[in-house]
Structure formats: structure tokens, C-alpha cells
C-alpha positions in Angstrom: 12.8 -241.2 32.5 12.3 -237.6 33.5 11.2 -238.6 37.0 14.4 -240.5 37.6 16.5 -237.5 36.6 14.6 -235.2 38.9 15.1 -237.5 41.9 18.8 -237.7 41.3 19.2 -233.9 41.2 17.2 -233.4 44.4 19.2 -236.0 46.2 22.6 -234.4 45.3 21.3 -230.9 46.2 20.1 -232.3 49.5 23.4 -233.9 50.4 25.3 -230.6 49.7 22.8 -228.6 51.8 22.9 -230.9 54.8 26.7 -230.7 54.9 27.4 -234.3 53.8 30.0 -232.9 51.3 32.2 -232.3 54.3 31.7 -235.7 55.9 34.3 -237.1 58.3 34.8 -233.8 60.2 37.1 -232.4 57.5 35.0 -229.3 56.7 35.8 -225.9 58.0 34.3 -224.8 61.3 31.9 -221.9 61.2 33.1 -220.7 64.6 35.9 -218.2 64.3 37.7 -217.4 67.6 37.6 -213.7 68.4 40.9 -211.8 68.3 42.3 -210.8 71.6 44.8 -208.0 72.2 47.1 -208.8 75.1 49.7 -206.1 74.8 50.5 -202.9 72.9 53.9 -201.2 72.7 56.0 -198.9 70.6 59.2 -200.1 69.0 62.5 -198.6 70.1 62.4 -196.0 67.4 58.9 -194.8 68.3 57.7 -195.1 64.7 55.8 -198.4 65.0 53.1 -199.9 67.2 53.5 -203.6 68.1 50.3 -205.4 69.0 50.6 -208.9 70.6 47.7 -211.3 71.2 45.8 -214.2 69.8 43.6 -215.1 66.8 44.6 -212.2 64.5 44.1 -214.4 61.4 46.3 -215.3 58.5 45.2 -212.3 56.3 46.2 -208.7 57.0 44.0 -207.0 59.6 43.1 -203.3 59.8 44.6 -201.4 62.7 43.2 -198.2 64.0 44.7 -195.8 66.5 41.8 -193.8 67.8 40.0 -192.9 64.5 43.1 -193.2 62.2 43.8 -196.3 60.1 47.5 -197.3 60.4 49.7 -198.9 57.7 50.3 -202.6 58.6 53.9 -203.5 58.1 53.9 -207.1 59.4 51.2 -209.4 60.6 50.9 -212.9 61.9 48.4 -214.9 64.0 49.9 -213.5 67.2 51.6 -210.2 66.3 50.9 -207.1 64.2 53.3 -204.2 63.5 51.8 -201.0 62.3 53.4 -197.7 61.4 52.7 -194.7 63.6 52.1 -191.3 61.9 54.7 -188.6 62.2 54.0 -185.8 64.7 51.7 -187.9 66.8 50.8 -186.0 70.0 51.7 -187.4 73.4 48.5 -189.0 74.7 46.8 -192.3 75.5 45.2 -193.9 72.4 42.8 -196.8 72.1 43.8 -199.4 69.6 41.3 -201.4 67.5 42.3 -204.4 65.4 39.8 -205.6 62.8 40.4 -209.0 61.3 39.5 -209.9 57.7 36.2 -211.4 58.7 35.3 -208.0 60.4 35.8 -209.3 64.0 37.1 -206.5 66.2 39.5 -206.5 69.1 39.8 -203.3 71.1 42.6 -202.5 73.5 40.1 -201.7 76.2 42.4 -201.7 79.3 45.5 -201.4 77.1 46.6 -198.0 75.7 49.6 -196.7 74.0 51.3 -193.6 75.4 53.3 -191.8 72.7 56.0 -189.5 74.0 56.7 -186.1 72.5 58.7 -186.5 69.3 57.6 -190.1 68.6 57.2 -191.0 65.0 59.6 -188.4 63.7 
């Protein structure tokens, strides 16, 4: 009777390992599309950065302006709004968006120019 019990346990473990638990194509895909930044812009008040793009994920991402982490105020699959720090100097800044699964999107060709007095 012990041999029968061992065979049953091995069969069940084998089914789970081979992915049969997600039969019928209803399982989650292991491929996560990379986030893409299409556009960066400041809001009309100059105190928030609006990032538009694709595949930002359902969970709140991390947004970095140069080496500084920004406060995310709103996020969706296609748009993220992050607060800009007060007294930000006029310059071109690279933007990095890091999704919850640690996938990164950098603004590469896109930069945000902050005018004097922005964020105040």
C-alpha cells in the first residue's frame, strides 16, 4: 500500500511541474512586455512630470529624474504623473521608469527641460 501512495504523490507533483495545472491556455504568460516611454512633459503648473507610453503595469512604478526618485501621484498602464521637486534647476533631465517587476524604461531620446522657477 505504501508503493501506491508514493506513485500518486509523484504523479501530482509531476503534473504541477510540467504546467498541466494551467491547461487550456488559461495560465499567466511568463513574457512581460517591456515598458516604453513615448513622451515626457510638464503639467501647466510646472510641478508635475507626465510620462506617456505603454506597458507601465497595473502596480505603481518608480520614477527617477536623473538620480532622484519622484513621488508618483497617479499611474495607469499608459500614463504616470510624478511630482517635481521645488527649486529644480533649468536643464535637460533623463527620465527612468521602473515597473514593479524591475523592468526599466529610459527616456533615451526624450528629455524634460525645466524652466527657471518650475516646481515652486
